[in-house]
Short mmCIF file of C-alpha atoms in Angstrom, two decimals:
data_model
loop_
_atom_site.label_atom_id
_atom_site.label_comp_id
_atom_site.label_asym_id
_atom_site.label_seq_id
_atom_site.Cartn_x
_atom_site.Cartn_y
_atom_site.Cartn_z
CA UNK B 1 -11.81 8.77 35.36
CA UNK B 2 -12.57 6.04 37.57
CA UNK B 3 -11.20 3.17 35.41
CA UNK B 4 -8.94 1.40 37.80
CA UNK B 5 -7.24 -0.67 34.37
CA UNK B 6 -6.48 1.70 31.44
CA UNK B 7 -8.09 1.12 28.14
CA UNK B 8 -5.96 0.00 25.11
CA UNK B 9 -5.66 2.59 21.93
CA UNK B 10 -4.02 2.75 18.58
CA UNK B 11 -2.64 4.91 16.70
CA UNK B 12 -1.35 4.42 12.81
CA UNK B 13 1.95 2.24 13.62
CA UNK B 14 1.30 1.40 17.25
CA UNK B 15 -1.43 -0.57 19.72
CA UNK B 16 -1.08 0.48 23.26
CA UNK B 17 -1.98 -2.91 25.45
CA UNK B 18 -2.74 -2.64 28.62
CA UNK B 19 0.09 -3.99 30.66
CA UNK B 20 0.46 -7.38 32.11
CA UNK B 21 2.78 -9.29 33.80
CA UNK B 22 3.10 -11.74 30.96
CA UNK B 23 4.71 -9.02 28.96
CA UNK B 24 7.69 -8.86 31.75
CA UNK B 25 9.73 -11.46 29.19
CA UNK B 26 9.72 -9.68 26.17
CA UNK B 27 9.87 -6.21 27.39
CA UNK B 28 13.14 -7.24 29.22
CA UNK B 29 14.41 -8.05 25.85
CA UNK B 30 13.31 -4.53 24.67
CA UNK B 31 14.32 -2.69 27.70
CA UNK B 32 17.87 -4.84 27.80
CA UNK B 33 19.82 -1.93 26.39
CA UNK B 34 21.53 0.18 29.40
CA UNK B 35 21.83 3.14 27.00
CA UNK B 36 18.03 3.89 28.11
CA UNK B 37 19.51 4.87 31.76
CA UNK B 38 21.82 7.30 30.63
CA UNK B 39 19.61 10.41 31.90
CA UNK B 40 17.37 8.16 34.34
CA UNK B 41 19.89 6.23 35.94
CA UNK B 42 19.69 2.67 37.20
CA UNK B 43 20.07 -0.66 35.04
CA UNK B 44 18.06 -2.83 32.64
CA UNK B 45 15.84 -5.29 34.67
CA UNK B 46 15.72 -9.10 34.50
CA UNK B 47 12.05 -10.18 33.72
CA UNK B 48 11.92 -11.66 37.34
CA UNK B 49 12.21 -8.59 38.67
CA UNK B 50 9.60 -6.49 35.73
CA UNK B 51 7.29 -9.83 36.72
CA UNK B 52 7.55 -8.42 40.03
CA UNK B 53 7.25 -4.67 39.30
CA UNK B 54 4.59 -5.30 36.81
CA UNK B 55 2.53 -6.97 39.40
CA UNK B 56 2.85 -4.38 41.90
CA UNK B 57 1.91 -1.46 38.76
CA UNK B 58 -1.06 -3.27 37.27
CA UNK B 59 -2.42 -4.03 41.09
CA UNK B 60 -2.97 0.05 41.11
CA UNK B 61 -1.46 2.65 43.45
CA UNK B 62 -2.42 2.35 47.32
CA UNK B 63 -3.82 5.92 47.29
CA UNK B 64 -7.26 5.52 45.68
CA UNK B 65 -7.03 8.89 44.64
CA UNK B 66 -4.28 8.16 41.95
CA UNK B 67 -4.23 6.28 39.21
CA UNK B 68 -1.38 4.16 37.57
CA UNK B 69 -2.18 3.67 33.56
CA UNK B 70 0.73 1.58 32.15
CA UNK B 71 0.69 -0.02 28.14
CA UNK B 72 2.88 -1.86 26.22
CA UNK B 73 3.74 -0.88 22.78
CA UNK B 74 3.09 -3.43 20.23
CA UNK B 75 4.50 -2.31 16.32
CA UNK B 76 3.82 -5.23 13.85
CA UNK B 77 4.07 -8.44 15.74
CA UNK B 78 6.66 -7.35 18.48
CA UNK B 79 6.65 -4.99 21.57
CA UNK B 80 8.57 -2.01 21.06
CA UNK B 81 8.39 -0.13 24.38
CA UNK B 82 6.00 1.59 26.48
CA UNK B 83 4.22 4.48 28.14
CA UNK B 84 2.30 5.31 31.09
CA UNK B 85 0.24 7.79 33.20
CA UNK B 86 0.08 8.57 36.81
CA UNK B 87 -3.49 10.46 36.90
CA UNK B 88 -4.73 12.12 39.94
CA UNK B 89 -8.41 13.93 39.09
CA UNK B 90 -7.74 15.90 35.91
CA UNK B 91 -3.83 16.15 36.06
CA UNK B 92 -1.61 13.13 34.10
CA UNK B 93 2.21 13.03 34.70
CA UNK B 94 3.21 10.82 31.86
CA UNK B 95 6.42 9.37 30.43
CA UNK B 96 7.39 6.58 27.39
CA UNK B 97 10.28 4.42 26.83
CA UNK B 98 11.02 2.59 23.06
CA UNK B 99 13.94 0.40 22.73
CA UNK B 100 17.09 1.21 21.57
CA UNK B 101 16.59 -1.00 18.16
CA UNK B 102 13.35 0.76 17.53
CA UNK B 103 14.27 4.58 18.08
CA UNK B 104 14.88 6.87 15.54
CA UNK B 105 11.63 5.50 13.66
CA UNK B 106 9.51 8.08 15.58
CA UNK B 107 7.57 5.67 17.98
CA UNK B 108 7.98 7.73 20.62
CA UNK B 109 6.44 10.52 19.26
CA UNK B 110 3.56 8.98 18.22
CA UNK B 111 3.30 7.05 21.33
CA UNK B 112 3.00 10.28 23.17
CA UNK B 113 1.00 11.90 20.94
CA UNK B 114 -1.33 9.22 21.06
CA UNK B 115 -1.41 8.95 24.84
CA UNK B 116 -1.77 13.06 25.43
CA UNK B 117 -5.11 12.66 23.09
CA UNK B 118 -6.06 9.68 25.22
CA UNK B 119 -5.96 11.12 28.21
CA UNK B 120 -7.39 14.10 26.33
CA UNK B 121 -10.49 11.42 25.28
CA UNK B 122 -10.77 10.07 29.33
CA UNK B 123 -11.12 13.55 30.81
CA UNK B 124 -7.75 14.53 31.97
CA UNK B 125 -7.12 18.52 31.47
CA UNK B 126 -3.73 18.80 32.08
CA UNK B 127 -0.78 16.72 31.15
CA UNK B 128 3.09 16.87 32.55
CA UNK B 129 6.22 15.19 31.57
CA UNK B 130 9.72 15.53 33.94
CA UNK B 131 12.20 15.72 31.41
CA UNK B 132 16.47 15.35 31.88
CA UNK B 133 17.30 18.88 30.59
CA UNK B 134 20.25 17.44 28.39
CA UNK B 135 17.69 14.45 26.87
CA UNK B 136 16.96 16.16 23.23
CA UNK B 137 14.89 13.22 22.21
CA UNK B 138 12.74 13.30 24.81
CA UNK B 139 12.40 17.59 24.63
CA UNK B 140 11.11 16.81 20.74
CA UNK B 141 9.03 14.30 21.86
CA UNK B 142 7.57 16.35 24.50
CA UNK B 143 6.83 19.12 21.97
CA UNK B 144 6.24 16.79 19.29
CA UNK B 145 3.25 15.74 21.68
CA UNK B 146 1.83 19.64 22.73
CA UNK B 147 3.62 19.92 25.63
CA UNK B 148 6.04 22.83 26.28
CA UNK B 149 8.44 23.79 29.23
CA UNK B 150 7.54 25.40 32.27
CA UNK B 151 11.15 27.02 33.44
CA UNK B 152 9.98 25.11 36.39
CA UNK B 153 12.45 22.39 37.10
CA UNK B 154 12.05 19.20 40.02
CA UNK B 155 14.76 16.85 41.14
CA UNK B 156 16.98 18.41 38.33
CA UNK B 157 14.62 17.88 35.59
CA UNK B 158 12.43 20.32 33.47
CA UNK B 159 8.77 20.10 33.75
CA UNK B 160 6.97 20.53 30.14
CA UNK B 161 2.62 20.84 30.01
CA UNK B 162 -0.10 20.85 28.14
CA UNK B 163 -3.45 22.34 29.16
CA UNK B 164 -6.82 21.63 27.23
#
């Protein structure tokens, strides 16, 4: 796993790009909707300030021991949402975010599914998710994925795994 820049993948609906700081425009647009805080928190982002975040995410994490994978989601001709990794040896803590227009369509769940066999692909041999223990969607994409809960929970959310 030393590939400081993820590598793109597909899967039957979706392309995974590697993220960019050219994408900070549109995925304002898709990100726009503040119903996506409801179980994060915070608000949606002006693309100055994903230009900004985006440059400090695809310049890598300062601990060279961690690695930040981060890809836009690209359905048809549009971006849709995203997902990302934080991988540290053989151990990914990932997470994925589709806009509000393009949920219920089951993005996310293939989104996931196609980044756990991914990571699965790049030698990673255990994969986590934190998720808000009232978020349903996310629970089903979790499990929709191979992951299942823990009981363990951190900073009020539950942790769910999978282990190859």
């Amino acid at each position: 796993m030393s590939h400081r820049t993820p590598e793109p993948f597909a899967t039957p609906r979706l392309e995974a790009l590697p993220l960019r700081v050219e994408y900070a425009e549109e995925m304002a647009a898709v990100l726009a909707d503040p119903a996506l805080h409801t179980f994060t928190g915070g608000a949606p982002e002006t693309p100055e300030a994903l230009r900004a975040r985006y440059a400090r995410q695809t310049a890598g994490s300062p601990d060279a021991g961690e690695l930040w994978w981060n890809w836009v989601l690209r359905a048809g001709d549009g971006l849709v949402g995203y997902v990302q990794a934080t991988v540290r040896g053989d151990l990914a803590g990932i997470a994925w975010v589709v806009g509000v227009p393009w949920q219920g369509r089951g993005y996310a769940r293939e989104a996931a599914g196609g980044l756990v066999a991914h990571l699965r692909e790049a030698g990673v041999r255990t994969v986590i998710a934190h998720i808000h223990p009232e978020h349903a969607a996310s629970a089903a994409v979790a499990a929709g994925a191979g992951l299942a809960r823990t009981g363990e929970r951190e900073d009020g959310e539950e942790r769910w795994e999978l282990a190859f």
